[in-house]
Each structure stands twice: as structure tokens, then as C-alpha cells.
mmCIF file of C-alpha atoms and ligand atoms in Angstrom:
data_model
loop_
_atom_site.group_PDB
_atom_site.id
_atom_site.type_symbol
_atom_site.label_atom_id
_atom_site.label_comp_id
_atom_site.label_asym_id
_atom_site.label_seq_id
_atom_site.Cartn_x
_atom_site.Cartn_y
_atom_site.Cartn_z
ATOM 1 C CA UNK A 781 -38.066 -16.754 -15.475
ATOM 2 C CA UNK A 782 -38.443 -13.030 -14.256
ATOM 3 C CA UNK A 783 -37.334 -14.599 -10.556
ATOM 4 C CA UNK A 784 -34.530 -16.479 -11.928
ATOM 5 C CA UNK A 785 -33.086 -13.081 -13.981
ATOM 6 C CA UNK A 786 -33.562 -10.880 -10.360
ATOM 7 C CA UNK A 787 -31.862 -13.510 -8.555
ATOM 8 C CA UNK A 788 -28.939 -13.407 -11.036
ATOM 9 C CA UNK A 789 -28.697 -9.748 -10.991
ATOM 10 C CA UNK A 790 -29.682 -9.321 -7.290
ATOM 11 C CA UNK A 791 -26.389 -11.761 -6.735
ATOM 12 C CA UNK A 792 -24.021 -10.256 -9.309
ATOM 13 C CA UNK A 793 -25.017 -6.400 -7.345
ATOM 14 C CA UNK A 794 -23.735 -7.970 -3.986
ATOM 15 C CA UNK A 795 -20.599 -8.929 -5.087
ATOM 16 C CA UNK A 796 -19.096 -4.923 -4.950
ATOM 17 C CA UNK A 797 -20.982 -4.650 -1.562
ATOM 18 C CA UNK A 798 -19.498 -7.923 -0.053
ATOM 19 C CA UNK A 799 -15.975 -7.013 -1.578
ATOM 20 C CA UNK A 800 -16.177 -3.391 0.078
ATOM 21 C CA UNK A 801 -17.779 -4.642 3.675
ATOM 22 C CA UNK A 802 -15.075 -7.433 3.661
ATOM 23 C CA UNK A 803 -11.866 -5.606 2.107
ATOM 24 C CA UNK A 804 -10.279 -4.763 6.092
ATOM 25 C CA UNK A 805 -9.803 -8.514 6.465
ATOM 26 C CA UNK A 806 -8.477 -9.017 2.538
ATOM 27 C CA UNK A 807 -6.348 -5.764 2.234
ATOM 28 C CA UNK A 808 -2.807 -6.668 2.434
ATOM 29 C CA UNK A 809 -1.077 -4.314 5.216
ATOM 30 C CA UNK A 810 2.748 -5.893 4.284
ATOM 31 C CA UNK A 811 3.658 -2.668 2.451
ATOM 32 C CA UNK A 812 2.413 -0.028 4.899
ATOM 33 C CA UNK A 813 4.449 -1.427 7.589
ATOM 34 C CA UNK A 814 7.433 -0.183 5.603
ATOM 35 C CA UNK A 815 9.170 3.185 5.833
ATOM 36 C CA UNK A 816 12.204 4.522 5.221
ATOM 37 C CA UNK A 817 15.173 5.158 7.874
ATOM 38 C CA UNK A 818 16.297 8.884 6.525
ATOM 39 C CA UNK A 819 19.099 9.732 7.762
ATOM 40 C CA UNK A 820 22.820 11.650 6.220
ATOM 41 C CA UNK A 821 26.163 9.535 6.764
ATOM 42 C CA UNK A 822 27.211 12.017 9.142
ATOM 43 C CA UNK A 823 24.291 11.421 11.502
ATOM 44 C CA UNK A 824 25.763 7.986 12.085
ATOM 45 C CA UNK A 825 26.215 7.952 15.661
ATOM 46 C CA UNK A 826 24.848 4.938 17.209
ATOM 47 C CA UNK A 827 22.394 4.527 18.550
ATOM 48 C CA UNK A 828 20.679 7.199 15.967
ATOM 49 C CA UNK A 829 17.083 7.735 17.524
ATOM 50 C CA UNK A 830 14.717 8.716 14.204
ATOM 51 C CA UNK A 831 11.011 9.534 13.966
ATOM 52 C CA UNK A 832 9.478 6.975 10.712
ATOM 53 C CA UNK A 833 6.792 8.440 8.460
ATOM 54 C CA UNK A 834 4.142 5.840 7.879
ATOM 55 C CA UNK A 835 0.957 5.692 6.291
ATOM 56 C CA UNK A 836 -1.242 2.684 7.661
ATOM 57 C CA UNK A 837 -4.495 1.203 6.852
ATOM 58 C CA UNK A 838 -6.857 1.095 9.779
ATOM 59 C CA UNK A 839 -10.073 -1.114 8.921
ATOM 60 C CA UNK A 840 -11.468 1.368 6.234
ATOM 61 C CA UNK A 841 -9.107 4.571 7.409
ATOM 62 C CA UNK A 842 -5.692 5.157 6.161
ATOM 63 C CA UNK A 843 -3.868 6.311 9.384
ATOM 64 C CA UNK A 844 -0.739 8.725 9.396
ATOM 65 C CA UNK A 845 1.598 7.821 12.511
ATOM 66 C CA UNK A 846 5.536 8.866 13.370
ATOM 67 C CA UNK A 847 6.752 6.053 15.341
ATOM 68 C CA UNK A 848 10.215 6.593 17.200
ATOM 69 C CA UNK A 849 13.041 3.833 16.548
ATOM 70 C CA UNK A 850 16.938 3.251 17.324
ATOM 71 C CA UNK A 851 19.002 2.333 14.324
ATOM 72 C CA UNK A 852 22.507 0.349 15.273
ATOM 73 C CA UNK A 853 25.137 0.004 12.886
ATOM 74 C CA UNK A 854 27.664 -3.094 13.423
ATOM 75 C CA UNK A 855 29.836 -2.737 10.325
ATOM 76 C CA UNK A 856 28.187 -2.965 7.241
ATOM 77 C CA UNK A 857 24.747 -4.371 8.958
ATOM 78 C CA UNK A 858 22.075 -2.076 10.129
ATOM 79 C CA UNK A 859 19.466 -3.219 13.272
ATOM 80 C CA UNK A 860 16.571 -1.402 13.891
ATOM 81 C CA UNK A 861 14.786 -1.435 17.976
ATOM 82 C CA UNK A 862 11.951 -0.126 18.201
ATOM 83 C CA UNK A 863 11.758 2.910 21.477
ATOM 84 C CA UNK A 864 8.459 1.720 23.109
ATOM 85 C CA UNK A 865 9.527 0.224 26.331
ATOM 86 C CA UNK A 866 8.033 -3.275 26.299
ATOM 87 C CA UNK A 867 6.796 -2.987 30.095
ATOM 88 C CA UNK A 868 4.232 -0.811 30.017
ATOM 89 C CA UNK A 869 4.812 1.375 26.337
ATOM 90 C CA UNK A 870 6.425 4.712 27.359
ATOM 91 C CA UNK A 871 8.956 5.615 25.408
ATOM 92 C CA UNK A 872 12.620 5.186 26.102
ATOM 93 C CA UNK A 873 15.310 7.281 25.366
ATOM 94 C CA UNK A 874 19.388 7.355 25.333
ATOM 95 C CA UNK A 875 21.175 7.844 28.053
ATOM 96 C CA UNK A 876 24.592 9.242 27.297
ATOM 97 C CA UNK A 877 26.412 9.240 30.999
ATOM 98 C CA UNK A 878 25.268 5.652 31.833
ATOM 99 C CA UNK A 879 25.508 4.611 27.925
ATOM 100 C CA UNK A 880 21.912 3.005 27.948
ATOM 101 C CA UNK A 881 18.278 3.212 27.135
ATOM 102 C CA UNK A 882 16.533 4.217 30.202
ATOM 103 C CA UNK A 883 12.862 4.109 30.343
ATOM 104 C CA UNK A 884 11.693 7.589 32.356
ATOM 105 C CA UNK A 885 8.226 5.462 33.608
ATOM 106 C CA UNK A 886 9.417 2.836 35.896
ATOM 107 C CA UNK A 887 13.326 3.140 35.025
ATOM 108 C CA UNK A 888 13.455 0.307 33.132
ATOM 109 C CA UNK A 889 17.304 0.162 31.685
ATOM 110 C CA UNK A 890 18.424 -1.419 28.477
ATOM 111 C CA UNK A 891 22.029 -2.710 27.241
ATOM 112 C CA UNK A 892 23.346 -0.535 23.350
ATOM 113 C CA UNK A 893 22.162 -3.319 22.044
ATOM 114 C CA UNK A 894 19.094 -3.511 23.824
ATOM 115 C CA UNK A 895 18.864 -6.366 26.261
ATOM 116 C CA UNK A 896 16.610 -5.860 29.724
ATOM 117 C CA UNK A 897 19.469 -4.822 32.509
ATOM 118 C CA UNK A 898 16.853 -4.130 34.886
ATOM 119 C CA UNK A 899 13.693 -2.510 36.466
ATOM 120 C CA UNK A 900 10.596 -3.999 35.492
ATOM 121 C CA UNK A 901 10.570 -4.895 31.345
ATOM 122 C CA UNK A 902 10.054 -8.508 30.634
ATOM 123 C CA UNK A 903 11.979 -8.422 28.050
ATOM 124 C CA UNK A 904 14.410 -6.580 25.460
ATOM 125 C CA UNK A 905 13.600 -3.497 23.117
ATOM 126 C CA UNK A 906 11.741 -5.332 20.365
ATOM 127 C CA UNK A 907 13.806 -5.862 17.284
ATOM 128 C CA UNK A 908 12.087 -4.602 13.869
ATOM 129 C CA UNK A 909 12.723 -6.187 10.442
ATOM 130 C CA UNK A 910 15.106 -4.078 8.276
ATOM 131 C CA UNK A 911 16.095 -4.635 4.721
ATOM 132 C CA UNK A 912 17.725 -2.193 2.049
ATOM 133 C CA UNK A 913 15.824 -1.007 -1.293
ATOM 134 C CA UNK A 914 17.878 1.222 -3.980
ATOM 135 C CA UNK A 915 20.485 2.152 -0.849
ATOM 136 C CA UNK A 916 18.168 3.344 1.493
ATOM 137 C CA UNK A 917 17.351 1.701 5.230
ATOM 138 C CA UNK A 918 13.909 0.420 5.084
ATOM 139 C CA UNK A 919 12.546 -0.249 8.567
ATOM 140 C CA UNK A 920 8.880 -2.950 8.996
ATOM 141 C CA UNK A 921 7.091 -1.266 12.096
ATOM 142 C CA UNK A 922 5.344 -3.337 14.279
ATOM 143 C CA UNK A 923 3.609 -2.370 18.082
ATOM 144 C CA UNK A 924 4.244 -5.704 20.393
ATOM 145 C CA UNK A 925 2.102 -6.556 22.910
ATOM 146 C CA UNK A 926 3.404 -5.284 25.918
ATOM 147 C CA UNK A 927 4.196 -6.286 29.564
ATOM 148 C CA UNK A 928 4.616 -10.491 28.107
ATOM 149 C CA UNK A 929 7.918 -12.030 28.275
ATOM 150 C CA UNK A 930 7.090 -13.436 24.489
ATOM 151 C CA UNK A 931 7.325 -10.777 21.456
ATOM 152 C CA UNK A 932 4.195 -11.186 19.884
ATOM 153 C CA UNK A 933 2.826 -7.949 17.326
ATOM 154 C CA UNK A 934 -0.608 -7.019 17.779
ATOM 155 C CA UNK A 935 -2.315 -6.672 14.533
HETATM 156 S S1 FES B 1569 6.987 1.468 31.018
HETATM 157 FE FE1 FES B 1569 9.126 1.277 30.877
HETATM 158 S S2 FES B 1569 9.725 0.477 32.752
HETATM 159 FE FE2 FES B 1569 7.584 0.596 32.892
#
């Protein structure tokens, strides 16, 4: 009986430990993707390079990181790019004179809108998810695995 009752307990006491070594893989990360595009109306001129504020979880760490993006406006519809260059990860920025992103590592060159013109990236500026909540610009960061043809986020 005494071996039955420390088996119970022995079992129910694991339960906290197993939920705490396992919680990385259950934790839901959906939210902390998520930050808010701030920016005043009279900022709008496109493309409007902004620095997001997000708070990530990292295994057991929560992670503070200020990723750089390009918000587009065509009419009423925001798009959000992210600015890593998808070659090799440097970040791109906005040339005015040649109206293009221009990557300063290999001299990669992107369309406004984003589409590979030429030097070495396999593909476009990666696209990020964008919705609105209570009139704000919410923007879903994600890193892509870079130097692949495919747009695949790395977890
Ligand atoms: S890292 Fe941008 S072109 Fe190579």
C-alpha cells in the first residue's frame, strides 16, 4: 500500500516538472511575432523604413529584438517587406536616386515593390503578414531562411 501511495504522489510531483522542462515546445509564439507599425500620417512616404519593438520567447528566455521593415501603402492597403536581404542577411536600405532597395553587401537591387532586379538574391524581399487591430498597423515578424529560392521561416 505504502508503494502504491509514493507512486501516486511521486507521479502527481512530476507533472509541474514535465510541464516546465517541456513548455518551449508547448508555448504558443503566434502573439510575440506581432508588433505594431508606429508611425504619424505625415510620415507616409513610401517606402517608410521603421524599426518594430518585439518581445520574443526564446526556449525559456523572453528575448527583446528591433527588427527593421518597409511598409508600402497602395491605397487603402498596407504591405509590410521585411529589410534583411534574402542572399546572405545584410540589411538593405532605400535608394532614393535609383528609386530601389539596394543591398550594400553584394549590391543586390530590389524593385518599390520588392522584386529581385539583380546581383545575387534568390529571391524578393520577404513579404510579412500585416493585419489592422483598433486602427493601428500590426506587422507578424518572421527571419526566412536565407540564400534558398523558396521562402521558408526558420523557427
Ligand atoms: S547579402 Fe545582399 S546581396 Fe548578398
Amino acid at each position: 500500500m505504502i508503494g502504491l501511495v509514493s507512486t501516486f504522489v511521486g507521479a502527481l510531483l512530476s507533472v509541474p516538472v514535465l510541464r516546465y522542462i517541456l513548455y518551449p515546445l508547448t508555448a504558443r509564439s503566434d502573439e510575440s511575432d506581432w508588433a505594431e507599425a508606429r508611425f504619424a500620417a505625415s510620415e507616409i512616404q513610401m517606402p517608410l523604413r521603421l524599426t518594430l519593438d518585439l518581445r520574443q520567447r526564446d526556449g525559456w528566455r523572453e528575448v527583446d529584438s528591433h527588427p527593421v521593415v518597409y511598409i508600402l501603402k497602395t491605397g487603402d492597403q498596407f504591405r509590410a517587406m521585411s529589410a534583411i536581404c534574402p542572399h546572405l542577411g545584410c540589411t538593405v536600405s532605400w535608394d532614393m536616386g535609383r528609386e530601389q532597395f539596394v543591398c550594400p553587401c553584394h549590391a543586390g537591387a530590389f524593385s518599390p515593390d520588392g522584386v529581385n532586379l539583380s546581383g545575387p538574391p534568390p529571391r524578393p524581399l520577404d513579404a510579412l503578414e500585416t493585419r489592422m487591430a483598433d486602427g493601428k498597423l500590426m506587422v507578424r515578424y518572421q527571419n526566412f531562411r536565407p540564400d534558398t529560392r523558396r521562402k521558408e521561416a526558420t523557427l
